[in-house]
Amino acid sequence: MDQSPQDPVVEAYKAGIDRTLLRENLKLSPTERLRKAMAHMKLAEELRGAGRRIRGPRRRPDSQ
């Protein structure tokens, strides 16, 4: 079997990929993956909201 040369950019990206995480996610059904993604989105929004509450209201530079 002939192996073609690997693209160095692709190889650089592959080095940082957690394949175990990919395998675990692929064990889930599409519906389960969607629910998991939606839960992550909800958490991210809650964290953004908490950050806004801590920082307080923002002012625009032109509205002084």
N, CA, C and O atoms as a DFTB+ gen file, in Angstrom:
256 C
 N C O
     1  1       0.840      -1.176       0.000
     2  2       0.000       0.000       0.000
     3  2       0.885       1.239       0.000
     4  3       1.785       1.374       0.828
     5  1       0.621       2.126      -0.923
     6  2       1.405       3.349      -1.084
     7  2       0.911       4.409      -0.103
     8  3      -0.276       4.730      -0.063
     9  1       1.834       4.943       0.680
    10  2       1.453       6.020       1.590
    11  2       1.864       7.341       0.983
    12  3       3.032       7.555       0.659
    13  1       0.890       8.230       0.829
    14  2       1.191       9.548       0.288
    15  2       1.767      10.420       1.396
    16  3       1.493      10.190       2.574
    17  1       2.564      11.420       1.025
    18  2       3.132      12.310       2.040
    19  2       2.013      13.052       2.776
    20  3       1.011      13.444       2.178
    21  1       2.201      13.232       4.061
    22  2       1.187      13.892       4.880
    23  2       1.352      15.407       4.818
    24  3       2.467      15.928       4.784
    25  1       0.238      16.084       4.806
    26  2       0.229      17.543       4.822
    27  2       0.669      18.002       6.216
    28  3       0.047      17.610       7.204
    29  1       1.716      18.816       6.324
    30  2       2.199      19.231       7.646
    31  2       1.163      20.032       8.439
    32  3       1.155      19.981       9.669
    33  1       0.301      20.763       7.756
    34  2      -0.733      21.527       8.456
    35  2      -1.741      20.570       9.096
    36  3      -2.125      20.748      10.253
    37  1      -2.165      19.559       8.341
    38  2      -3.100      18.563       8.865
    39  2      -2.465      17.830      10.034
    40  3      -3.115      17.608      11.056
    41  1      -1.221      17.460       9.893
    42  2      -0.524      16.747      10.967
    43  2      -0.423      17.610      12.230
    44  3      -0.539      17.093      13.341
    45  1      -0.207      18.915      12.068
    46  2      -0.124      19.811      13.226
    47  2      -1.461      19.871      13.958
    48  3      -1.495      19.881      15.188
    49  1      -2.549      19.910      13.217
    50  2      -3.873      19.920      13.848
    51  2      -4.173      18.590      14.526
    52  3      -4.738      18.566      15.619
    53  1      -3.805      17.493      13.893
    54  2      -4.081      16.170      14.448
    55  2      -3.378      15.963      15.785
    56  3      -3.880      15.240      16.646
    57  1      -2.234      16.585      15.958
    58  2      -1.469      16.413      17.194
    59  2      -2.227      16.938      18.409
    60  3      -2.029      16.444      19.519
    61  1      -3.092      17.931      18.214
    62  2      -3.811      18.524      19.334
    63  2      -5.225      18.010      19.519
    64  3      -5.991      18.597      20.283
    65  1      -5.590      16.941      18.847
    66  2      -6.954      16.422      18.922
    67  2      -7.031      15.275      19.916
    68  3      -6.233      14.339      19.866
    69  1      -7.991      15.356      20.814
    70  2      -8.217      14.293      21.794
    71  2      -9.111      13.243      21.143
    72  3     -10.331      13.404      21.094
    73  1      -8.515      12.188      20.654
    74  2      -9.277      11.161      19.936
    75  2     -10.223      10.394      20.852
    76  3     -11.264       9.915      20.402
    77  1      -9.874      10.273      22.133
    78  2     -10.782       9.573      23.050
    79  2     -12.086      10.351      23.202
    80  3     -13.160       9.756      23.293
    81  1     -11.993      11.672      23.228
    82  2     -13.191      12.501      23.317
    83  2     -14.040      12.346      22.060
    84  3     -15.266      12.270      22.139
    85  1     -13.389      12.298      20.905
    86  2     -14.123      12.077      19.654
    87  2     -14.840      10.738      19.673
    88  3     -16.009      10.649      19.298
    89  1     -14.149       9.705      20.107
    90  2     -14.762       8.368      20.147
    91  2     -15.960       8.334      21.086
    92  3     -16.993       7.748      20.762
    93  1     -15.822       8.961      22.247
    94  2     -16.928       8.987      23.208
    95  2     -18.133       9.724      22.636
    96  3     -19.271       9.290      22.816
    97  1     -17.890      10.828      21.953
    98  2     -19.001      11.572      21.360
    99  2     -19.652      10.798      20.230
   100  3     -20.864      10.895      20.038
   101  1     -18.877      10.035      19.479
   102  2     -19.442       9.260      18.379
   103  2     -20.269       8.079      18.871
   104  3     -21.055       7.514      18.112
   105  1     -20.098       7.704      20.133
   106  2     -20.932       6.649      20.711
   107  2     -22.349       7.157      20.992
   108  3     -23.283       6.367      21.128
   109  1     -22.500       8.479      21.077
   110  2     -23.803       9.069      21.361
   111  2     -24.639       9.143      20.087
   112  3     -24.105       9.211      18.980
   113  1     -25.936       9.129      20.261
   114  2     -26.828       9.309      19.110
   115  2     -26.788      10.787      18.707
   116  3     -26.371      11.627      19.505
   117  1     -27.210      11.115      17.494
   118  2     -27.255      12.532      17.103
   119  2     -28.093      13.372      18.073
   120  3     -27.737      14.512      18.374
   121  1     -29.191      12.818      18.555
   122  2     -30.035      13.548      19.510
   123  2     -29.282      13.804      20.809
   124  3     -29.364      14.896      21.371
   125  1     -28.553      12.805      21.288
   126  2     -27.776      12.976      22.521
   127  2     -26.669      14.006      22.320
   128  3     -26.391      14.802      23.216
   129  1     -26.043      13.994      21.158
   130  2     -24.990      14.982      20.873
   131  2     -25.566      16.388      20.841
   132  3     -24.953      17.334      21.335
   133  1     -26.758      16.515      20.252
   134  2     -27.408      17.824      20.191
   135  2     -27.753      18.313      21.595
   136  3     -27.526      19.477      21.923
   137  1     -28.295      17.432      22.417
   138  2     -28.620      17.809      23.803
   139  2     -27.367      18.235      24.565
   140  3     -27.390      19.197      25.332
   141  1     -26.289      17.514      24.345
   142  2     -25.024      17.837      25.015
   143  2     -24.518      19.211      24.557
   144  3     -24.067      20.015      25.373
   145  1     -24.596      19.469      23.266
   146  2     -24.162      20.764      22.734
   147  2     -25.031      21.894      23.284
   148  3     -24.526      22.964      23.627
   149  1     -26.335      21.651      23.365
   150  2     -27.239      22.674      23.896
   151  2     -26.958      22.945      25.370
   152  3     -27.047      24.089      25.816
   153  1     -26.622      21.912      26.124
   154  2     -26.273      22.099      27.535
   155  2     -24.997      22.931      27.665
   156  3     -24.889      23.771      28.559
   157  1     -24.032      22.698      26.772
   158  2     -22.800      23.496      26.791
   159  2     -23.096      24.949      26.440
   160  3     -22.533      25.865      27.040
   161  1     -23.981      25.159      25.467
   162  2     -24.352      26.529      25.094
   163  2     -25.042      27.240      26.253
   164  3     -24.791      28.420      26.496
   165  1     -25.910      26.527      26.968
   166  2     -26.604      27.115      28.114
   167  2     -25.602      27.503      29.198
   168  3     -25.697      28.584      29.778
   169  1     -24.643      26.621      29.469
   170  2     -23.614      26.924      30.460
   171  2     -22.807      28.155      30.044
   172  3     -22.527      29.024      30.869
   173  1     -22.437      28.227      28.771
   174  2     -21.661      29.375      28.289
   175  2     -22.447      30.669      28.472
   176  3     -21.880      31.681      28.886
   177  1     -23.744      30.650      28.169
   178  2     -24.570      31.846      28.342
   179  2     -24.685      32.221      29.818
   180  3     -24.642      33.403      30.159
   181  1     -24.828      31.241      30.685
   182  2     -24.884      31.517      32.126
   183  2     -23.577      32.141      32.611
   184  3     -23.591      33.058      33.433
   185  1     -22.460      31.649      32.107
   186  2     -21.163      32.217      32.493
   187  2     -21.013      33.646      31.980
   188  3     -20.500      34.511      32.689
   189  1     -21.462      33.894      30.741
   190  2     -21.419      35.264      30.209
   191  2     -22.278      36.195      31.063
   192  3     -21.868      37.310      31.385
   193  1     -23.471      35.729      31.426
   194  2     -24.354      36.546      32.260
   195  2     -23.733      36.849      33.612
   196  3     -23.832      37.973      34.105
   197  1     -23.097      35.859      34.211
   198  2     -22.432      36.068      35.500
   199  2     -21.315      37.096      35.358
   200  3     -21.131      37.948      36.228
   201  1     -20.577      37.012      34.267
   202  2     -19.511      37.983      34.027
   203  2     -20.057      39.390      33.875
   204  3     -19.478      40.344      34.394
   205  1     -21.182      39.522      33.159
   206  2     -21.804      40.843      32.991
   207  2     -22.263      41.401      34.340
   208  3     -22.089      42.587      34.622
   209  1     -22.847      40.540      35.163
   210  2     -23.316      41.008      36.476
   211  2     -22.141      41.461      37.347
   212  3     -22.251      42.449      38.074
   213  1     -21.040      40.755      37.275
   214  2     -19.869      41.123      38.080
   215  2     -19.265      42.436      37.591
   216  3     -18.906      43.300      38.391
   217  1     -19.154      42.580      36.262
   218  2     -18.542      43.787      35.696
   219  2     -19.446      45.001      35.803
   220  3     -18.959      46.131      35.831
   221  1     -20.741      44.791      35.863
   222  2     -21.677      45.909      35.909
   223  2     -21.972      46.416      34.506
   224  3     -21.461      45.884      33.520
   225  1     -22.804      47.450      34.427
   226  2     -23.192      47.960      33.102
   227  2     -22.002      48.566      32.367
   228  3     -21.149      49.226      32.960
   229  1     -21.970      48.327      31.085
   230  2     -20.897      48.896      30.259
   231  2     -21.357      50.225      29.686
   232  3     -22.528      50.409      29.356
   233  1     -20.432      51.126      29.578
   234  2     -20.720      52.415      28.947
   235  2     -19.994      52.475      27.625
   236  3     -18.880      51.973      27.476
   237  1     -20.647      53.096      26.677
   238  2     -19.976      53.335      25.396
   239  2     -19.036      54.518      25.572
   240  3     -19.333      55.438      26.333
   241  1     -17.900      54.502      24.872
   242  2     -16.948      55.615      25.016
   243  2     -17.557      56.963      24.650
   244  3     -17.150      57.984      25.205
   245  1     -18.527      56.996      23.724
   246  2     -19.100      58.266      23.284
   247  2     -20.277      58.723      24.149
   248  3     -20.781      59.826      23.934
   249  1     -20.731      57.933      25.105
   250  2     -21.886      58.314      25.934
   251  2     -21.435      58.616      27.360
   252  3     -21.615      57.802      28.266
   253  1     -20.848      59.799      27.548
   254  2     -20.346      60.168      28.880
   255  2     -21.194      61.220      29.507
   256  3     -20.917      61.648      30.628
